[in-house]
Coordinates of C-alpha atoms in Angstrom, one line a residue:
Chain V
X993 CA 3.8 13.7 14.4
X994 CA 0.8 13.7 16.7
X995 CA 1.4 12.3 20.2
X996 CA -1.0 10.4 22.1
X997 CA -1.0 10.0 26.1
X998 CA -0.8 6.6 28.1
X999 CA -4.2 7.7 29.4
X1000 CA -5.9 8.2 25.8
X1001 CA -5.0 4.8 24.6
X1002 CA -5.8 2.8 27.7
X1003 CA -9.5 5.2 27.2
X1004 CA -9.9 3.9 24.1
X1005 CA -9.4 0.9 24.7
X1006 CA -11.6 0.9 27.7
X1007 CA -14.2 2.0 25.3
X1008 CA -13.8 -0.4 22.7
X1009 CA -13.5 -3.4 25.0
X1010 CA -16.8 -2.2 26.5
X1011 CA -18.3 -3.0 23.3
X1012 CA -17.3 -7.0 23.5
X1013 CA -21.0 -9.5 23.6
X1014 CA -19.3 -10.8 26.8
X1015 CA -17.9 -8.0 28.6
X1016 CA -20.5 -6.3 31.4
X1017 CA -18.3 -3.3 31.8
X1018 CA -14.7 -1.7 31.8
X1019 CA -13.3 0.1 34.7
X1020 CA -10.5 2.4 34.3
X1021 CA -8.5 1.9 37.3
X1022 CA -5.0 4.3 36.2
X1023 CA -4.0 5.3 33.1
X1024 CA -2.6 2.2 32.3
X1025 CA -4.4 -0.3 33.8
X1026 CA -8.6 -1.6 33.3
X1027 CA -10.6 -3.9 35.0
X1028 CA -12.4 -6.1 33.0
X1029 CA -16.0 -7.0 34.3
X1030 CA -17.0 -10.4 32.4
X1031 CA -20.6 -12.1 31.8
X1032 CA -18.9 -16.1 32.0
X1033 CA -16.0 -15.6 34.2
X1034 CA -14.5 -13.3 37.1
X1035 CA -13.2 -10.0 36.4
X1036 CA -9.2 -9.5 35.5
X1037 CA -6.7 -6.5 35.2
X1038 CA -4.9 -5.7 32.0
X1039 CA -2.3 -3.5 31.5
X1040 CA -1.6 -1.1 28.5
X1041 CA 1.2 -0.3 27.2
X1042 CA 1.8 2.2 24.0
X1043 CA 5.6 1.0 22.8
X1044 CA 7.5 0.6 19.8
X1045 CA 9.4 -1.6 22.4
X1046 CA 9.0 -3.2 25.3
X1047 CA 11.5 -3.5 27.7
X1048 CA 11.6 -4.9 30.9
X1049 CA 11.8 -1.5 31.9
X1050 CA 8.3 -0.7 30.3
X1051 CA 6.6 -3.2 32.4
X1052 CA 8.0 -3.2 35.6
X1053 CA 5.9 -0.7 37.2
X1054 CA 2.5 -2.4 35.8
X1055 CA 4.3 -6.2 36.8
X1056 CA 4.6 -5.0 40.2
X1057 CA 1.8 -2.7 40.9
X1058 CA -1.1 -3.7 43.4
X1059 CA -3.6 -4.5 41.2
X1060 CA -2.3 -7.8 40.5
X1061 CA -2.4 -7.5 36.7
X1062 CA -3.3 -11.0 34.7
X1063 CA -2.4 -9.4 31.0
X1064 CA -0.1 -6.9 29.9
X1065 CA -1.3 -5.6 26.2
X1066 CA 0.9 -3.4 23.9
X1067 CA -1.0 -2.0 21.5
X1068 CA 0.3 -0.8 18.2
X1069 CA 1.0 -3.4 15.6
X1070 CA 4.5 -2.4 14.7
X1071 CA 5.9 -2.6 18.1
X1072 CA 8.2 -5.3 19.4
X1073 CA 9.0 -7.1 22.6
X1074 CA 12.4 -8.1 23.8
X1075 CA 12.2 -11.3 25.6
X1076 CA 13.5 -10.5 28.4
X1077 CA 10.4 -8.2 29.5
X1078 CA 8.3 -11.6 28.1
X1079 CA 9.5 -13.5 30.3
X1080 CA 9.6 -11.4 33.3
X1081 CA 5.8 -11.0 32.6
X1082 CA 5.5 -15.0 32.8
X1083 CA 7.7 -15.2 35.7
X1084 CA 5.1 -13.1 37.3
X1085 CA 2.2 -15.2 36.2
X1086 CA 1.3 -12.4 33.7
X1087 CA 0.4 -12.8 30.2
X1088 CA 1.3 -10.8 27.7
X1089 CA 0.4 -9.7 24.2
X1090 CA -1.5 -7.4 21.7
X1091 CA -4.9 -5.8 21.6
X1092 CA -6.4 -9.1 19.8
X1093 CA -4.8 -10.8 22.7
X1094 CA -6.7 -9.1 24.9
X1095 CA -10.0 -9.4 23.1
X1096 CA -9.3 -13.1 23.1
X1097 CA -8.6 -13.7 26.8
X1098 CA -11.9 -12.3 27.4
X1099 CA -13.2 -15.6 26.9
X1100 CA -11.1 -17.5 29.0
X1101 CA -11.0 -18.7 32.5
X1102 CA -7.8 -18.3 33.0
X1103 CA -5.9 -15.5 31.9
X1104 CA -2.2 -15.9 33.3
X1105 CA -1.9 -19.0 31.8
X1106 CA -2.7 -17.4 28.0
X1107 CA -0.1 -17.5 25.3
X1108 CA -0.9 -15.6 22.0
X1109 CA -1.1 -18.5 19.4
X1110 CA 1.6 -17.8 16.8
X1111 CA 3.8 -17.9 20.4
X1112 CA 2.4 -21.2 21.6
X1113 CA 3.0 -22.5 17.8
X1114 CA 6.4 -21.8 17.0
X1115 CA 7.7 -22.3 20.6
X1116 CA 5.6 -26.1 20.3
X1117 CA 7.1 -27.0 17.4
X1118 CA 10.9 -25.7 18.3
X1119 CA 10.4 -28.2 21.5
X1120 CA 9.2 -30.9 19.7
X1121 CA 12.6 -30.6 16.6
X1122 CA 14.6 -33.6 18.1
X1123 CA 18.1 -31.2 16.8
X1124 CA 17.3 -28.6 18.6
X1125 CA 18.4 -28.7 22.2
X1126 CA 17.4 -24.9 23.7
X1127 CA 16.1 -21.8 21.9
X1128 CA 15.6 -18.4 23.9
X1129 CA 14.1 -15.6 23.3
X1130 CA 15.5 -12.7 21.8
X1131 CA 12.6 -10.8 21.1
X1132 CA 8.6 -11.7 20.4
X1133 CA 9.2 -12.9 16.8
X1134 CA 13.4 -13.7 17.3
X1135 CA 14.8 -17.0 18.8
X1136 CA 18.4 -18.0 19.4
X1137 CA 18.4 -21.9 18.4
X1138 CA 20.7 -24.0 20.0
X1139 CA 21.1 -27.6 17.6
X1140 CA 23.1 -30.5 18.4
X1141 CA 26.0 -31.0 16.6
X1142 CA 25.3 -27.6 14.5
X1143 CA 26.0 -24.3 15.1
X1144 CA 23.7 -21.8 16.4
X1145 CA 20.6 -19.9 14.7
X1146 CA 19.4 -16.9 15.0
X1147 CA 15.8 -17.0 13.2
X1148 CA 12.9 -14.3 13.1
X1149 CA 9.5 -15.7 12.8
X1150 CA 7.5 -13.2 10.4
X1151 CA 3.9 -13.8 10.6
X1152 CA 3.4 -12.5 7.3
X1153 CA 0.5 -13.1 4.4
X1154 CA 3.1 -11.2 2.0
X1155 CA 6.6 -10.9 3.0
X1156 CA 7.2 -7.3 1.5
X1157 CA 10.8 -6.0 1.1
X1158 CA 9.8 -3.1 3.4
X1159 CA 8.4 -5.8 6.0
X1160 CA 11.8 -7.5 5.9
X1161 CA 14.1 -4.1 5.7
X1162 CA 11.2 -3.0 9.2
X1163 CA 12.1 -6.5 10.5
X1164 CA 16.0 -6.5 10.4
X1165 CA 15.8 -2.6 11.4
X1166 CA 14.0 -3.5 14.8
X1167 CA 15.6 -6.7 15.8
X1168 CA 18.7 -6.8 14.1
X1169 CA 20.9 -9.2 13.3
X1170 CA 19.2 -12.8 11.8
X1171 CA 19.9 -15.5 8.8
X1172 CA 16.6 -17.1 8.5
X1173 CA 13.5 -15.4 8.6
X1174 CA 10.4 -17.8 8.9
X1175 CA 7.5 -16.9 7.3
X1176 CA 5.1 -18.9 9.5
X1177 CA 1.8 -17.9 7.9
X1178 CA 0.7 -21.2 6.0
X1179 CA -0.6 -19.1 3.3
X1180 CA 2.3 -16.5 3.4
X1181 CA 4.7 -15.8 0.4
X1182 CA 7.6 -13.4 -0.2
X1183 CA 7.3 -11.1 -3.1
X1184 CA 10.0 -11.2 -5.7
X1185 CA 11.8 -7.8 -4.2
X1186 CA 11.7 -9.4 -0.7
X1187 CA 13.8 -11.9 -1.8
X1188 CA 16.2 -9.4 -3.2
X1189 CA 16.4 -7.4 -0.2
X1190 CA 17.4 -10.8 1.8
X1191 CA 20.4 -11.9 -0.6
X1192 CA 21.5 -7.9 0.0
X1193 CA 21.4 -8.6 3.8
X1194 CA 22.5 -12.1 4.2
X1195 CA 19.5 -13.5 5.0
X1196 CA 17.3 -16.9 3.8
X1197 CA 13.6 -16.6 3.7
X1198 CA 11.7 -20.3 4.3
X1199 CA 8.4 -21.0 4.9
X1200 CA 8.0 -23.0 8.2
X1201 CA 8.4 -26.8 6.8
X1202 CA 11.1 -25.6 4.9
X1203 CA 12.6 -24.0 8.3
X1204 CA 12.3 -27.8 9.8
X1205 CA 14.4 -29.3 7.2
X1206 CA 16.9 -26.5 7.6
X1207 CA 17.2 -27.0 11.5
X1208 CA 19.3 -30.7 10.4
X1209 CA 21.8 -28.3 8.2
X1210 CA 24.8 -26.4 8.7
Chain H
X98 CA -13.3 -2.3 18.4
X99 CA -17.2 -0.7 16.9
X100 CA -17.3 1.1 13.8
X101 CA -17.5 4.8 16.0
X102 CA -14.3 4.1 17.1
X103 CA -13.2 2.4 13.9
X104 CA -13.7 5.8 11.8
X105 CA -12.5 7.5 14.3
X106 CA -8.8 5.7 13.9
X107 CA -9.2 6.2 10.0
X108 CA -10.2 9.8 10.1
X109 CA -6.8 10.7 12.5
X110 CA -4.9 8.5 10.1
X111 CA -6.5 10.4 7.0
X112 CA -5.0 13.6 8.7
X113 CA -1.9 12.5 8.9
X114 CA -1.6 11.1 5.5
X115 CA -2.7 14.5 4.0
X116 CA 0.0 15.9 5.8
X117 CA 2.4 13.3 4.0
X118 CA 0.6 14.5 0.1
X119 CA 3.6 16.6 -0.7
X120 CA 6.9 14.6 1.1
X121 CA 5.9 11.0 0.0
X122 CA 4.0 11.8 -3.7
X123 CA 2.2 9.7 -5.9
X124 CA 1.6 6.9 -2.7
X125 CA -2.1 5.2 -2.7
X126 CA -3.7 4.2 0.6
X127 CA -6.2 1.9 1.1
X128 CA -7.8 -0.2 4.2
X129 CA -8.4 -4.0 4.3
X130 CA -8.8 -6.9 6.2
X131 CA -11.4 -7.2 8.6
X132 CA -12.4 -3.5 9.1
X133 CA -13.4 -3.8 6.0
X134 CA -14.5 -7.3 5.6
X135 CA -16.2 -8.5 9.2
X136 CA -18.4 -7.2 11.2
X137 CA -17.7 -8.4 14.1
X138 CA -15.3 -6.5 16.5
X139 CA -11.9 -6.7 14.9
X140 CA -8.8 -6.6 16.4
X141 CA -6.4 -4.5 14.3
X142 CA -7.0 -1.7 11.3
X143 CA -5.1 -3.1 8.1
X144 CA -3.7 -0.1 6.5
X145 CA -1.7 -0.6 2.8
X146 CA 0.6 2.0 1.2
X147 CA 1.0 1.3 -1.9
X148 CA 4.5 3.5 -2.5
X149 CA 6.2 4.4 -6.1
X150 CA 10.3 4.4 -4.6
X151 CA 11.2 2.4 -1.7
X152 CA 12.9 6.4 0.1
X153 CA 9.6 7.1 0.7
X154 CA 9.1 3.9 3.4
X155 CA 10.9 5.6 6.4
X156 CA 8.7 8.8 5.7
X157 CA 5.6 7.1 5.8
X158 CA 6.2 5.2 9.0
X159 CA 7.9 8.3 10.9
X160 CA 5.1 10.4 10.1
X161 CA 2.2 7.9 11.4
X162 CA 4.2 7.0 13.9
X163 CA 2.1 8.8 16.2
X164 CA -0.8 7.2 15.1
X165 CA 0.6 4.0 14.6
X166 CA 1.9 3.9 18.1
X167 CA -1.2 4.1 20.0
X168 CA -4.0 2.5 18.1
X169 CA -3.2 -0.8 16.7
X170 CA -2.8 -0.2 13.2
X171 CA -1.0 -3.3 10.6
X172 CA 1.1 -0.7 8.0
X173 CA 1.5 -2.5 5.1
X174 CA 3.6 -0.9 3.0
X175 CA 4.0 -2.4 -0.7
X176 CA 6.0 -0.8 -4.0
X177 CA 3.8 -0.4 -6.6
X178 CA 5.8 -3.5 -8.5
X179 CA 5.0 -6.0 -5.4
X180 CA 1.1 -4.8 -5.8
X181 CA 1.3 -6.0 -9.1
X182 CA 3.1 -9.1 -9.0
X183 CA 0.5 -10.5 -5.7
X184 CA -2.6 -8.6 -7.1
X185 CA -3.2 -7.8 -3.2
X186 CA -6.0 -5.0 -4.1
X187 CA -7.7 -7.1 -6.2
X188 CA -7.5 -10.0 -4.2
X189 CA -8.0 -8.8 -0.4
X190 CA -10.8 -6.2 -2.1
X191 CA -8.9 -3.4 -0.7
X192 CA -10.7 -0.1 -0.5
X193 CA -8.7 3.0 -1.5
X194 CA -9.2 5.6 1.5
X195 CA -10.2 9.3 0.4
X196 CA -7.6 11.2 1.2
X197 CA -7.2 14.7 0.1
X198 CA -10.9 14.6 -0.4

């Protein structure tokens, strides 16, 4: 297995970045941290991270570094964060998210205040459930959901166009224990062995309206 | 992310998967998505493995790990019955990857 350094990834994606319509120029300020020169708006700071997971650990150095960091970017795809290290980030005033994420902030004003949007729909909808009284957190994609009356849930939200058995196998390897898995994709499915490999672990797969109904069950 | 850069992810990734030719047989790769589809700058490389027995899943991901752990690379990974039954290639006009080429 080939092994990259902190500094070639935050490289590359200095390089690519440089590419965007709106971006005048990258500056590579550590190995872990660009400045983003902007055509519309003023510059910001990003942090990059390379982690199958991040931890609070993983981010503390960039969260308290002096180059006031507005977004903290992990960038492979099959990488997770524990909430914990989310929330530090936002108690910090720091976004964080993924390299789309960062492509995306690129147009805005103000980056702090970004949440990716699967984040800022799930978490949107969980407030607005009149059963459910607090969720946190366990990871990016898990939530513990408190309900009143009911017991509580433990749910992964799968953003998922085809909910493969190896996607849910991946899923339950990284975060865990859960009994629901959300597939929150409007257009998602799971495939016929998926749904095998969640009666073997215990776990139902809904799609998100069906998730709502759910919430007002044992 | 611009099409240099693009190929460049794609050509480590072909590396690695001839590496894989002999421990994980009979697997099919291909790329989709947007690298395929947009030209715009895209945001992630879509990458499905279409795999004959499920053993060979943990293989696959440990050895493009490396890879997979500093570019931002969706791994897809689908048995060869799951391709059938959602017609994914077909219908995300998937383009198999020439590996061992």
């Amino acid at each position: 297995m080939t092994k990259y350094s902190p500094a070639q990834t935050t490289r590359w994606v200095a390089d690519n970045v440089s590419d965007h319509d709106d971006v005048l120029k990258i500056e590579v300020v550590s190995d872990q941290v660009i400045k983003v020169y902007r055509q519309k708006h003023d510059p910001f700071f990003a942090g990059i991270v390379s982690a199958k997971c991040v931890a609070k650990e993983v981010i503390e150095e960039l969260v308290k570094s002096d180059f006031d960091i507005d977004i903290i970017v992990n960038i492979p795809k099959d990488a997770i964060w524990v909430g914990e290290a989310i929330n530090f980030a936002e108690d910090n005033s720091i976004a964080t998210g993924s390299y789309g994420d960062l492509l995306r902030v690129i147009h805005l004003d103000d980056v702090r205040s970004y949440l990716p949007r699967e984040r800022k729909f799930i978490e949107r909808g969980l407030r607005q459930h009149d059963r459910i009284t607090r969720f946190v957190r366990l990871y990016d994609n898990v939530y513990k959901i408190s309900r009143r009356g009911l017991p509580d849930l433990t749910v992964a939200m799968l953003y998922e166009y085809e909910l493969t058995a190896d996607a849910l196998r991946t899923a339950r390897d990284r975060y865990g224990a859960f009994s629901i898995a959300v597939i929150t994709n409007p257009n998602g499915s799971a495939t016929s062995s998926a749904s095998d490999v969640a009666k073997n672990i215990g776990v139902s797969i809904l799609k998100w309206g069906e998730f709502f109904g759910r919430l007002n069950k044992p | 992310m611009n099409s240099i850069s693009l190929n460049s992810v794609f050509f480590e990734l072909i590396v690695e998967i001839n590496k894989l030719r002999d421990v994980a047989p009979g697997c099919r790769w291909y790329k989709f998505g947007s690298a395929v589809s947009s030209k715009a700058m895209v945001s992630d490389i879509d990458l499905l493995v279409v795999y004959p027995a499920s053993s060979d899943c943990n293989k696959i991901r440990a050895s493009l790990a490396g890879v997979c752990n500093c570019y931002p690379v969706h791994l897809l990974l689908m048995s060869e019955i799951e391709e059938m039954e959602m017609n994914f290639i077909n219908n995300e006009g998937a383009i198999e990857l020439p590996v061992g080429s």
